[in-house]
mmCIF file of C-alpha atoms (C1' of nucleotides) in Angstrom:
data_model
loop_
_atom_site.group_PDB
_atom_site.id
_atom_site.type_symbol
_atom_site.label_atom_id
_atom_site.label_comp_id
_atom_site.label_asym_id
_atom_site.label_seq_id
_atom_site.Cartn_x
_atom_site.Cartn_y
_atom_site.Cartn_z
ATOM 1 C CA MET A 251 59.702 -5.137 -19.458
ATOM 2 C CA ASP A 252 62.614 -7.157 -21.197
ATOM 3 C CA LYS A 253 62.588 -10.142 -19.190
ATOM 4 C CA THR A 254 66.548 -10.101 -18.308
ATOM 5 C CA PRO A 255 67.023 -13.867 -17.501
ATOM 6 C CA PRO A 256 68.345 -13.866 -13.566
ATOM 7 C CA ASN A 257 71.609 -14.862 -13.949
ATOM 8 C CA GLY A 258 74.365 -12.851 -14.240
ATOM 9 C CA PRO A 259 78.176 -14.226 -13.364
ATOM 10 C CA THR A 260 76.192 -15.933 -10.830
ATOM 11 C CA ASN A 261 78.070 -18.410 -8.353
ATOM 12 C CA GLY A 262 77.690 -21.645 -9.691
ATOM 13 C CA PRO A 263 78.162 -24.346 -7.106
ATOM 14 C CA GLU A 264 82.065 -24.325 -7.039
ATOM 15 C CA ASN A 265 81.292 -21.002 -5.086
ATOM 16 C CA ASN A 266 79.473 -22.052 -2.564
ATOM 17 C CA PRO A 267 79.871 -24.804 -0.029
ATOM 18 C CA ALA A 268 76.526 -24.913 0.122
ATOM 19 C CA ASN A 269 76.336 -26.678 -2.567
ATOM 20 C CA SER A 270 78.180 -28.717 -2.800
ATOM 21 C CA ASN A 271 77.791 -32.498 -1.417
ATOM 22 C CA ASP A 272 79.958 -34.371 1.030
ATOM 23 C CA PRO A 273 79.643 -37.962 0.966
ATOM 24 C CA ASN A 274 76.906 -38.462 4.100
ATOM 25 C CA GLY A 275 74.340 -36.184 2.572
ATOM 26 C CA LYS A 276 74.497 -33.507 4.454
ATOM 27 C CA THR A 277 74.835 -29.850 3.610
ATOM 28 C CA ALA A 278 78.134 -28.038 4.368
ATOM 29 C CA PRO A 279 77.192 -25.141 6.203
ATOM 30 C CA LEU A 280 76.631 -22.125 4.045
ATOM 31 C CA ASP A 281 79.143 -19.387 4.633
ATOM 32 C CA PRO A 282 78.364 -16.237 7.298
ATOM 33 C CA GLN A 283 79.289 -13.710 5.026
ATOM 34 C CA THR A 284 76.792 -15.016 2.458
ATOM 35 C CA ARG A 285 73.912 -16.005 4.980
ATOM 36 C CA GLY A 286 74.204 -12.276 5.832
ATOM 37 C CA LEU A 287 73.748 -10.842 3.036
ATOM 38 C CA TYR A 288 70.580 -12.603 1.876
ATOM 39 C CA PHE A 289 69.687 -11.202 5.453
ATOM 40 C CA ALA A 290 70.436 -8.634 5.209
ATOM 41 C CA PHE A 291 68.572 -7.906 1.628
ATOM 42 C CA PHE A 292 65.584 -9.492 2.910
ATOM 43 C CA ASN A 293 65.474 -6.999 6.131
ATOM 44 C CA GLU A 294 64.935 -4.552 3.575
ATOM 45 C CA ILE A 295 62.285 -5.174 1.763
ATOM 46 C CA GLY A 296 60.712 -5.271 4.414
ATOM 47 C CA ILE A 297 61.036 -2.390 5.531
ATOM 48 C CA ILE A 298 60.381 -0.358 2.814
ATOM 49 C CA SER A 299 57.555 -2.650 2.330
ATOM 50 C CA GLN A 300 56.666 -1.594 5.286
ATOM 51 C CA LEU A 301 56.842 1.863 5.402
ATOM 52 C CA SER A 302 55.100 2.349 1.857
ATOM 53 C CA ARG A 303 52.337 0.860 2.877
ATOM 54 C CA ALA A 304 52.327 2.702 6.060
ATOM 55 C CA MET A 305 51.979 5.764 3.651
ATOM 56 C CA MET A 306 49.664 4.777 1.307
ATOM 57 C CA GLU A 307 46.744 3.939 4.251
ATOM 58 C CA ALA A 308 48.158 7.051 5.085
ATOM 59 C CA SER A 309 46.190 8.386 2.170
ATOM 60 C CA LEU A 310 44.005 6.144 1.592
ATOM 61 C CA PRO A 311 39.701 7.160 2.505
ATOM 62 C CA ASN A 312 38.946 5.424 5.712
ATOM 63 C CA GLY A 313 38.194 2.314 5.947
ATOM 64 C CA LEU A 314 40.167 0.611 2.712
ATOM 65 C CA SER A 315 43.598 -0.494 2.870
ATOM 66 C CA VAL A 316 47.781 -1.327 0.528
ATOM 67 C CA ALA A 317 45.709 -4.855 -0.008
ATOM 68 C CA HIS A 318 41.834 -3.514 -1.357
ATOM 69 C CA PHE A 319 44.229 -0.602 -3.663
ATOM 70 C CA SER A 320 45.851 -3.236 -5.180
ATOM 71 C CA VAL A 321 43.797 -5.493 -5.586
ATOM 72 C CA LEU A 322 41.817 -3.200 -7.922
ATOM 73 C CA ASN A 323 44.547 -1.776 -9.857
ATOM 74 C CA HIS A 324 45.291 -5.179 -10.695
ATOM 75 C CA LEU A 325 42.683 -5.587 -11.912
ATOM 76 C CA VAL A 326 41.908 -1.979 -13.660
ATOM 77 C CA ARG A 327 46.003 -2.707 -14.949
ATOM 78 C CA LEU A 328 45.741 -6.097 -15.748
ATOM 79 C CA GLY A 329 41.407 -6.929 -17.094
ATOM 80 C CA ASP A 330 39.313 -7.445 -14.457
ATOM 81 C CA GLY A 331 36.923 -11.411 -14.933
ATOM 82 C CA ARG A 332 39.734 -12.816 -13.530
ATOM 83 C CA THR A 333 39.720 -15.308 -10.825
ATOM 84 C CA PRO A 334 39.863 -14.740 -6.915
ATOM 85 C CA LEU A 335 43.062 -16.966 -7.042
ATOM 86 C CA ASP A 336 44.029 -15.976 -9.693
ATOM 87 C CA ILE A 337 44.794 -12.458 -7.933
ATOM 88 C CA ALA A 338 46.343 -14.932 -4.505
ATOM 89 C CA ARG A 339 48.257 -16.013 -7.058
ATOM 90 C CA ALA A 340 49.632 -12.823 -7.684
ATOM 91 C CA PHE A 341 50.508 -11.429 -4.733
ATOM 92 C CA GLN A 342 51.154 -13.947 -3.383
ATOM 93 C CA LEU A 343 48.358 -14.885 -0.683
ATOM 94 C CA PRO A 344 46.765 -17.313 0.717
ATOM 95 C CA LYS A 345 43.536 -17.741 -0.313
ATOM 96 C CA THR A 346 41.630 -17.489 2.277
ATOM 97 C CA THR A 347 43.547 -13.953 2.515
ATOM 98 C CA MET A 348 41.758 -13.528 -0.608
ATOM 99 C CA THR A 349 38.038 -14.231 0.248
ATOM 100 C CA HIS A 350 38.349 -11.657 2.627
ATOM 101 C CA THR A 351 39.258 -9.157 0.466
ATOM 102 C CA LEU A 352 37.002 -10.147 -1.429
ATOM 103 C CA SER A 353 34.594 -9.538 0.147
ATOM 104 C CA VAL A 354 35.195 -6.180 1.551
ATOM 105 C CA LEU A 355 35.352 -4.591 -2.012
ATOM 106 C CA GLU A 356 31.854 -6.890 -2.816
ATOM 107 C CA LYS A 357 30.464 -4.829 0.503
ATOM 108 C CA ASN A 358 31.833 -2.000 -0.360
ATOM 109 C CA ALA A 359 30.519 -2.579 -3.537
ATOM 110 C CA MET A 360 33.433 -2.210 -5.997
ATOM 111 C CA ILE A 361 33.965 -5.532 -7.127
ATOM 112 C CA ILE A 362 30.774 -8.193 -8.486
ATOM 113 C CA LEU A 363 31.520 -11.705 -8.271
ATOM 114 C CA ARG A 364 29.904 -13.568 -10.282
ATOM 115 C CA PRO A 365 29.910 -17.674 -11.303
ATOM 116 C CA ASN A 366 32.738 -18.874 -13.736
ATOM 117 C CA PRO A 367 30.322 -19.559 -16.987
ATOM 118 C CA LYS A 368 33.752 -22.616 -17.810
ATOM 119 C CA ASP A 369 34.078 -23.533 -14.152
ATOM 120 C CA GLY A 370 31.202 -24.319 -11.759
ATOM 121 C CA ARG A 371 33.512 -24.082 -8.753
ATOM 122 C CA SER A 372 34.919 -20.885 -9.669
ATOM 123 C CA LYS A 373 34.396 -16.730 -9.741
ATOM 124 C CA CYS A 374 35.430 -14.320 -11.926
ATOM 125 C CA VAL A 375 35.906 -10.848 -10.410
ATOM 126 C CA PHE A 376 34.453 -7.467 -11.808
ATOM 127 C CA LEU A 377 35.122 -4.276 -11.946
ATOM 128 C CA THR A 378 32.612 -1.388 -10.992
ATOM 129 C CA ASP A 379 32.609 1.827 -11.770
ATOM 130 C CA LYS A 380 33.352 3.077 -7.960
ATOM 131 C CA GLY A 381 35.769 0.690 -7.910
ATOM 132 C CA ARG A 382 37.580 2.073 -10.439
ATOM 133 C CA GLU A 383 36.107 5.742 -9.235
ATOM 134 C CA PHE A 384 38.552 4.573 -6.283
ATOM 135 C CA ARG A 385 41.938 3.339 -7.213
ATOM 136 C CA ASP A 386 41.879 6.508 -9.711
ATOM 137 C CA ASP A 387 41.607 8.804 -6.357
ATOM 138 C CA ALA A 388 44.244 6.581 -4.617
ATOM 139 C CA ILE A 389 45.981 6.974 -7.297
ATOM 140 C CA ALA A 390 45.056 11.028 -7.625
ATOM 141 C CA SER A 391 46.008 11.132 -3.402
ATOM 142 C CA LEU A 392 49.247 9.419 -3.573
ATOM 143 C CA ASP A 393 50.137 11.540 -6.208
ATOM 144 C CA PRO A 394 52.404 13.791 -3.510
ATOM 145 C CA ASP A 395 54.028 11.528 -1.986
ATOM 146 C CA VAL A 396 54.894 10.055 -6.017
ATOM 147 C CA ALA A 397 56.073 13.233 -7.785
ATOM 148 C CA ALA A 398 58.630 14.123 -4.189
ATOM 149 C CA LEU A 399 59.657 10.745 -4.347
ATOM 150 C CA SER A 400 60.474 11.217 -7.664
ATOM 151 C CA SER A 401 62.346 13.978 -6.485
ATOM 152 C CA ARG A 402 64.633 11.814 -4.079
ATOM 153 C CA ILE A 403 64.552 8.887 -6.226
ATOM 154 C CA PRO A 404 66.342 8.565 -9.860
ATOM 155 C CA ILE A 405 63.711 7.710 -11.688
ATOM 156 C CA LYS A 406 66.840 5.432 -13.111
ATOM 157 C CA VAL A 407 67.888 4.136 -10.404
ATOM 158 C CA VAL A 408 64.007 3.046 -9.584
ATOM 159 C CA SER A 409 63.776 1.935 -12.996
ATOM 160 C CA GLU A 410 66.844 -0.393 -12.618
ATOM 161 C CA LEU A 411 65.408 -1.829 -9.068
ATOM 162 C CA VAL A 412 62.066 -3.085 -10.654
ATOM 163 C CA ASP A 413 64.036 -5.166 -13.914
ATOM 164 C CA LYS A 414 65.747 -6.836 -11.347
ATOM 165 C CA LEU A 415 63.307 -7.355 -7.975
ATOM 166 C CA ALA A 416 60.916 -8.795 -11.042
ATOM 167 C CA ASP A 417 63.887 -11.279 -11.264
ATOM 168 C CA ILE A 418 64.361 -12.053 -7.929
ATOM 169 C CA ARG A 419 60.795 -12.675 -7.364
ATOM 170 C CA LYS A 420 60.256 -14.576 -10.398
ATOM 171 C CA THR A 421 63.490 -16.975 -8.963
ATOM 172 C CA LEU A 422 61.622 -16.983 -5.314
ATOM 173 C CA ASP A 423 58.067 -17.860 -6.903
ATOM 174 C CA ASP A 424 59.784 -21.109 -8.612
ATOM 175 C CA TYR A 425 61.570 -21.479 -6.095
ATOM 176 C CA ARG A 426 58.674 -21.521 -3.835
ATOM 177 C CA ASP A 427 56.989 -24.013 -5.647
ATOM 178 C CA GLU A 428 59.809 -26.714 -5.929
ATOM 179 C CA MET B 93 79.429 -0.771 3.151
ATOM 180 C CA ASP B 94 80.074 2.419 1.293
ATOM 181 C CA LYS B 95 77.207 5.243 1.721
ATOM 182 C CA THR B 96 76.849 6.189 -1.875
ATOM 183 C CA PRO B 97 74.186 9.402 -2.069
ATOM 184 C CA PRO B 98 71.263 8.700 -2.882
ATOM 185 C CA ASN B 99 71.941 10.831 -5.524
ATOM 186 C CA GLY B 100 73.151 9.967 -9.124
ATOM 187 C CA PRO B 101 72.034 11.415 -12.648
ATOM 188 C CA THR B 102 68.928 12.744 -10.793
ATOM 189 C CA ASN B 103 65.422 14.203 -11.807
ATOM 190 C CA GLY B 104 65.047 16.925 -10.838
ATOM 191 C CA PRO B 105 63.045 19.855 -10.425
ATOM 192 C CA GLU B 106 63.061 20.645 -14.093
ATOM 193 C CA ASN B 107 61.627 17.502 -15.352
ATOM 194 C CA ASN B 108 59.225 17.076 -13.342
ATOM 195 C CA PRO B 109 55.994 18.328 -13.581
ATOM 196 C CA ALA B 110 54.917 17.925 -10.952
ATOM 197 C CA ASN B 111 56.996 19.445 -8.674
ATOM 198 C CA SER B 112 57.359 23.272 -11.220
ATOM 199 C CA ASN B 113 53.955 25.428 -8.649
ATOM 200 C CA ASP B 114 52.065 26.449 -10.907
ATOM 201 C CA PRO B 115 50.377 30.334 -9.982
ATOM 202 C CA ASN B 116 47.573 29.436 -7.895
ATOM 203 C CA GLY B 117 48.921 26.824 -5.716
ATOM 204 C CA LYS B 118 47.981 23.609 -7.155
ATOM 205 C CA THR B 119 50.228 21.541 -8.173
ATOM 206 C CA ALA B 120 51.063 20.106 -11.694
ATOM 207 C CA PRO B 121 50.277 16.053 -12.905
ATOM 208 C CA LEU B 122 52.570 13.041 -12.721
ATOM 209 C CA ASP B 123 54.068 11.392 -15.440
ATOM 210 C CA PRO B 124 51.841 8.570 -15.908
ATOM 211 C CA GLN B 125 55.064 6.843 -16.816
ATOM 212 C CA THR B 126 56.844 8.134 -13.439
ATOM 213 C CA ARG B 127 53.692 7.478 -11.874
ATOM 214 C CA GLY B 128 53.783 3.925 -13.004
ATOM 215 C CA LEU B 129 57.255 3.336 -12.469
ATOM 216 C CA TYR B 130 57.289 3.506 -8.826
ATOM 217 C CA PHE B 131 54.228 1.734 -8.316
ATOM 218 C CA ALA B 132 55.854 -1.350 -9.916
ATOM 219 C CA PHE B 133 58.700 -1.022 -7.772
ATOM 220 C CA PHE B 134 55.626 -1.091 -4.317
ATOM 221 C CA ASN B 135 54.586 -4.015 -6.408
ATOM 222 C CA GLU B 136 58.105 -6.313 -6.412
ATOM 223 C CA ILE B 137 58.680 -4.753 -3.300
ATOM 224 C CA GLY B 138 55.385 -5.607 -1.451
ATOM 225 C CA ILE B 139 55.585 -9.579 -3.023
ATOM 226 C CA ILE B 140 58.799 -9.762 -2.653
ATOM 227 C CA SER B 141 58.357 -9.422 1.402
ATOM 228 C CA GLN B 142 54.875 -11.833 1.866
ATOM 229 C CA LEU B 143 57.599 -14.429 -0.146
ATOM 230 C CA SER B 144 60.544 -14.456 2.214
ATOM 231 C CA ARG B 145 57.365 -13.061 4.856
ATOM 232 C CA ALA B 146 55.952 -16.393 4.068
ATOM 233 C CA MET B 147 58.825 -18.830 2.685
ATOM 234 C CA MET B 148 60.186 -17.162 5.926
ATOM 235 C CA GLU B 149 58.051 -18.944 8.052
ATOM 236 C CA ALA B 150 57.833 -22.089 6.717
ATOM 237 C CA SER B 151 60.801 -22.986 7.703
ATOM 238 C CA LEU B 152 60.259 -21.192 11.886
ATOM 239 C CA PRO B 153 58.923 -22.958 14.474
ATOM 240 C CA ASN B 154 55.551 -23.846 15.744
ATOM 241 C CA GLY B 155 53.625 -20.519 17.176
ATOM 242 C CA LEU B 156 56.616 -18.425 15.983
ATOM 243 C CA SER B 157 56.617 -15.604 12.920
ATOM 244 C CA VAL B 158 59.364 -13.798 11.616
ATOM 245 C CA ALA B 159 57.287 -10.634 13.453
ATOM 246 C CA HIS B 160 59.385 -12.984 16.398
ATOM 247 C CA PHE B 161 61.978 -13.675 14.589
ATOM 248 C CA SER B 162 63.304 -9.704 13.243
ATOM 249 C CA VAL B 163 63.048 -8.644 16.673
ATOM 250 C CA LEU B 164 65.378 -11.948 18.250
ATOM 251 C CA ASN B 165 67.998 -10.910 16.022
ATOM 252 C CA HIS B 166 67.698 -7.029 16.062
ATOM 253 C CA LEU B 167 68.843 -7.416 18.913
ATOM 254 C CA VAL B 168 71.209 -9.911 18.246
ATOM 255 C CA ARG B 169 72.831 -8.622 15.665
ATOM 256 C CA LEU B 170 73.031 -4.640 17.274
ATOM 257 C CA GLY B 171 73.142 -4.651 21.050
ATOM 258 C CA ASP B 172 70.530 -5.493 23.291
ATOM 259 C CA GLY B 173 68.999 -3.213 26.117
ATOM 260 C CA ARG B 174 67.385 -1.167 23.904
ATOM 261 C CA THR B 175 63.515 0.868 24.314
ATOM 262 C CA PRO B 176 60.918 -1.148 22.851
ATOM 263 C CA LEU B 177 60.887 1.722 21.163
ATOM 264 C CA ASP B 178 64.029 2.126 19.291
ATOM 265 C CA ILE B 179 62.826 -1.164 17.878
ATOM 266 C CA ALA B 180 59.499 -0.545 16.447
ATOM 267 C CA ARG B 181 61.789 2.651 15.270
ATOM 268 C CA ALA B 182 64.485 0.494 13.166
ATOM 269 C CA PHE B 183 61.474 -1.848 11.478
ATOM 270 C CA GLN B 184 58.997 1.223 10.911
ATOM 271 C CA LEU B 185 56.554 -0.101 13.153
ATOM 272 C CA PRO B 186 54.069 1.013 15.483
ATOM 273 C CA LYS B 187 54.223 0.922 18.736
ATOM 274 C CA THR B 188 51.547 -0.940 20.091
ATOM 275 C CA THR B 189 52.364 -3.623 17.786
ATOM 276 C CA MET B 190 55.820 -3.772 19.006
ATOM 277 C CA THR B 191 54.244 -4.493 22.942
ATOM 278 C CA HIS B 192 52.236 -6.841 21.806
ATOM 279 C CA THR B 193 55.117 -8.308 19.564
ATOM 280 C CA LEU B 194 57.869 -8.046 22.494
ATOM 281 C CA SER B 195 54.641 -9.635 25.145
ATOM 282 C CA VAL B 196 54.650 -12.763 22.891
ATOM 283 C CA LEU B 197 58.713 -13.313 23.345
ATOM 284 C CA GLU B 198 58.984 -11.925 26.689
ATOM 285 C CA LYS B 199 56.315 -15.154 26.907
ATOM 286 C CA ASN B 200 57.637 -17.523 25.658
ATOM 287 C CA ALA B 201 60.848 -15.801 27.710
ATOM 288 C CA MET B 202 62.846 -15.903 25.004
ATOM 289 C CA ILE B 203 62.823 -11.627 26.391
ATOM 290 C CA ILE B 204 63.056 -9.208 29.953
ATOM 291 C CA LEU B 205 62.013 -6.535 29.521
ATOM 292 C CA ARG B 206 63.114 -4.358 32.523
ATOM 293 C CA PRO B 207 62.413 -1.062 33.977
ATOM 294 C CA ASN B 208 64.952 1.846 32.087
ATOM 295 C CA PRO B 209 67.185 3.568 34.581
ATOM 296 C CA LYS B 210 67.894 6.236 32.552
ATOM 297 C CA ASP B 211 64.028 6.934 31.864
ATOM 298 C CA GLY B 212 61.036 5.847 34.292
ATOM 299 C CA ARG B 213 58.533 5.704 31.072
ATOM 300 C CA SER B 214 60.149 3.336 29.377
ATOM 301 C CA LYS B 215 61.544 -0.247 29.566
ATOM 302 C CA CYS B 216 64.635 -2.071 27.774
ATOM 303 C CA VAL B 217 64.988 -5.346 26.098
ATOM 304 C CA PHE B 218 66.793 -7.951 26.847
ATOM 305 C CA LEU B 219 67.701 -11.676 25.383
ATOM 306 C CA THR B 220 67.448 -14.649 27.354
ATOM 307 C CA ASP B 221 69.894 -17.595 26.304
ATOM 308 C CA LYS B 222 66.172 -19.400 25.275
ATOM 309 C CA GLY B 223 65.817 -15.907 23.279
ATOM 310 C CA ARG B 224 69.595 -16.036 21.347
ATOM 311 C CA GLU B 225 69.739 -20.040 20.938
ATOM 312 C CA PHE B 226 65.970 -19.640 19.327
ATOM 313 C CA ARG B 227 67.249 -16.945 16.854
ATOM 314 C CA ASP B 228 70.617 -19.228 15.779
ATOM 315 C CA ASP B 229 68.059 -22.610 15.186
ATOM 316 C CA ALA B 230 66.170 -19.957 13.364
ATOM 317 C CA ILE B 231 68.971 -19.073 10.703
ATOM 318 C CA ALA B 232 70.018 -22.300 10.967
ATOM 319 C CA SER B 233 66.996 -23.910 9.791
ATOM 320 C CA LEU B 234 66.853 -20.972 6.605
ATOM 321 C CA ASP B 235 70.457 -22.491 6.236
ATOM 322 C CA PRO B 236 69.112 -24.507 2.368
ATOM 323 C CA ASP B 237 66.535 -22.028 1.157
ATOM 324 C CA VAL B 238 69.690 -19.749 1.658
ATOM 325 C CA ALA B 239 72.543 -21.260 -0.013
ATOM 326 C CA ALA B 240 69.668 -22.217 -2.925
ATOM 327 C CA LEU B 241 68.684 -19.301 -3.411
ATOM 328 C CA SER B 242 71.891 -17.923 -3.480
ATOM 329 C CA SER B 243 72.767 -20.325 -6.241
ATOM 330 C CA ARG B 244 69.420 -18.931 -8.066
ATOM 331 C CA ILE B 245 70.645 -14.867 -7.105
ATOM 332 C CA PRO B 246 74.149 -13.737 -8.423
ATOM 333 C CA ILE B 247 75.727 -12.623 -4.666
ATOM 334 C CA LYS B 248 77.252 -9.625 -6.664
ATOM 335 C CA VAL B 249 72.996 -8.766 -7.634
ATOM 336 C CA VAL B 250 71.397 -8.771 -4.277
ATOM 337 C CA SER B 251 74.959 -6.888 -2.838
ATOM 338 C CA GLU B 252 74.566 -4.465 -4.831
ATOM 339 C CA LEU B 253 70.548 -3.698 -4.555
ATOM 340 C CA VAL B 254 70.745 -4.059 -0.657
ATOM 341 C CA ASP B 255 73.137 -0.121 -0.176
ATOM 342 C CA LYS B 256 70.060 0.688 -2.997
ATOM 343 C CA LEU B 257 67.571 -0.690 -1.592
ATOM 344 C CA ALA B 258 68.953 0.821 2.136
ATOM 345 C CA ASP B 259 69.302 3.866 0.633
ATOM 346 C CA ILE B 260 65.869 4.195 -0.238
ATOM 347 C CA ARG B 261 64.424 3.262 3.390
ATOM 348 C CA LYS B 262 66.661 5.516 4.582
ATOM 349 C CA THR B 263 65.114 8.598 2.108
ATOM 350 C CA LEU B 264 61.674 7.491 2.624
ATOM 351 C CA ASP B 265 62.690 7.590 6.538
ATOM 352 C CA ASP B 266 63.045 10.876 6.002
ATOM 353 C CA TYR B 267 60.674 11.721 3.982
ATOM 354 C CA ARG B 268 58.361 9.497 6.220
ATOM 355 C CA ASP B 269 58.560 12.762 9.973
ATOM 356 C CA GLU B 270 58.120 15.040 6.390
ATOM 357 C "C1'" DA C 61 57.831 25.690 41.723
ATOM 358 C "C1'" DT C 62 54.263 25.635 38.903
ATOM 359 C "C1'" DT C 63 52.011 24.069 34.511
ATOM 360 C "C1'" DA C 64 51.819 23.131 29.400
ATOM 361 C "C1'" DT C 65 53.308 19.672 26.202
ATOM 362 C "C1'" DA C 66 55.710 16.138 25.105
ATOM 363 C "C1'" DT C 67 57.253 10.526 25.761
ATOM 364 C "C1'" DT C 68 56.664 6.020 26.332
ATOM 365 C "C1'" DG C 69 54.194 2.581 27.326
ATOM 366 C "C1'" DT C 70 49.715 -0.385 27.597
ATOM 367 C "C1'" DG C 71 44.777 -1.673 26.967
ATOM 368 C "C1'" DC C 72 41.332 -1.768 24.531
ATOM 369 C "C1'" DG C 73 38.160 -2.855 20.156
ATOM 370 C "C1'" DA C 74 38.303 -3.244 14.803
ATOM 371 C "C1'" DT C 75 40.216 -5.255 11.018
ATOM 372 C "C1'" DA C 76 43.663 -8.160 8.765
ATOM 373 C "C1'" DT C 77 45.700 -13.164 8.131
ATOM 374 C "C1'" DC C 78 46.572 -17.046 7.511
ATOM 375 C "C1'" DG C 79 46.616 -22.242 8.154
ATOM 376 C "C1'" DA C 80 42.688 -26.154 8.451
ATOM 377 C "C1'" DA C 81 38.949 -28.302 7.657
ATOM 378 C "C1'" DC C 82 34.657 -28.302 4.993
ATOM 379 C "C1'" DT C 83 31.701 -28.503 0.518
ATOM 380 C "C1'" DA C 84 30.791 -28.634 -4.388
ATOM 381 C "C1'" DT C 85 32.767 -28.953 -8.517
ATOM 382 C "C1'" DA C 86 36.174 -30.743 -12.382
ATOM 383 C "C1'" DT C 87 39.572 -34.103 -13.677
ATOM 384 C "C1'" DA C 88 41.978 -38.604 -14.290
ATOM 385 C "C1'" DA C 89 42.148 -43.842 -13.514
ATOM 386 C "C1'" DT C 90 39.882 -48.073 -14.286
ATOM 387 C "C1'" DA D 22 29.644 -45.484 -15.252
ATOM 388 C "C1'" DT D 23 31.920 -45.226 -10.557
ATOM 389 C "C1'" DT D 24 35.838 -44.271 -8.363
ATOM 390 C "C1'" DA D 25 39.123 -41.195 -6.970
ATOM 391 C "C1'" DT D 26 41.864 -38.154 -6.319
ATOM 392 C "C1'" DA D 27 42.349 -32.875 -7.129
ATOM 393 C "C1'" DT D 28 40.815 -28.012 -7.241
ATOM 394 C "C1'" DA D 29 38.497 -23.412 -6.412
ATOM 395 C "C1'" DG D 30 36.533 -21.105 -2.720
ATOM 396 C "C1'" DT D 31 34.490 -20.515 1.929
ATOM 397 C "C1'" DT D 32 33.718 -21.011 6.586
ATOM 398 C "C1'" DC D 33 35.805 -21.074 11.521
ATOM 399 C "C1'" DG D 34 39.337 -19.752 15.413
ATOM 400 C "C1'" DA D 35 43.366 -17.547 16.301
ATOM 401 C "C1'" DT D 36 46.890 -14.483 16.464
ATOM 402 C "C1'" DA D 37 49.421 -10.321 14.171
ATOM 403 C "C1'" DT D 38 47.997 -5.138 13.023
ATOM 404 C "C1'" DC D 39 47.023 -0.287 14.240
ATOM 405 C "C1'" DG D 40 44.817 3.728 15.636
ATOM 406 C "C1'" DC D 41 42.763 5.430 19.553
ATOM 407 C "C1'" DA D 42 42.697 6.816 24.593
ATOM 408 C "C1'" DC D 43 44.536 6.596 27.939
ATOM 409 C "C1'" DA D 44 48.079 6.492 32.919
ATOM 410 C "C1'" DA D 45 52.337 7.963 33.934
ATOM 411 C "C1'" DT D 46 56.962 9.558 33.877
ATOM 412 C "C1'" DA D 47 60.247 14.008 31.642
ATOM 413 C "C1'" DT D 48 61.135 18.429 29.419
ATOM 414 C "C1'" DA D 49 60.008 23.023 28.662
ATOM 415 C "C1'" DA D 50 57.930 27.728 29.984
ATOM 416 C "C1'" DT D 51 57.023 30.867 32.702
#
DNA sequence: ATTATATTGTGCGATATCGAACTATATAAT
DNA sequence: ATTATATAGTTCGATATCGCACAATATAAT
């Protein structure tokens, strides 16, 4: 994964009426077309998110949802021992949501929470065998869907999209903490 | 908006081990790289969805959420008088979720539900002035964010992404109803 | 016409999400 | 050392999401 900076031939402030600050400090009205474009973008993102969520949930064993799978998958891919807050930040979720998700996973014996030796306030999240197993099973159960999609959506297209979406995700992320 | 078909130089069944059905009817294992790619894609989609949702909610008046705004925006853009089920399908949401969302909007006098003259089981959703006003205000309150983003993410990139995402959305949509 | 099947919307219960307030610990300021 | 401030995680209450079962109506089959 290369880190292409999210700036190609961009529209600088000179192209963007909303960025030209006039004397009284107000902002010029945003170009309606630009506005519509970004709304359309987030709209598509939202619908695809919804669709993929539903698709995954249909193949997931009863009671466990995408949220749970995502956490397990994250830990398998990037290594366990992370703190709850680390994980919450990775998914851009509030920490209270992560507390709840982790407590369900813990009840299901798919993770173990241990005190963080480096920080008395914190904890570390470890996968159990059952957690890894569940994650593997979930992925396997999704294979038919992924296979079907990979024959309908060109891999190359998806590959390029992932890069660009990752850039945008980083940009949004940076923008969020001003 | 041109409708580029979602099939460029795609990976046909010949490239896709999971599509070659072997004698016993089972499916060959999916290429792990392909699998990872699609998971990465849906992961980025999910995080951006989460980020944009949080961003919008931060600018939205108290009590009303992205779900409510989206419905109002949809009705303004595509016209009101649609049925709840139409709207649910447009966002790929279960109809029970839409019932709830609409009931909140109705309580806030932003929509009116009237019986459907063409179908006794159904209803039609109409915008009120207050609903349109709320939608306009919401968009205006998001302008600073959109402006900031449009200076960070090239318009051209977003424009291309919207087209490709729309294709994928349609593909997923078709795939969903088998 | 009658019956069988499908569709629209709703009520309900279970769970998920999230903001606010809180506890405990860590870090910085003095 | 003491105090002030920041951070990690939890609890709690409000709301959202969604599957299931249901009533009402529509459509198809006979």
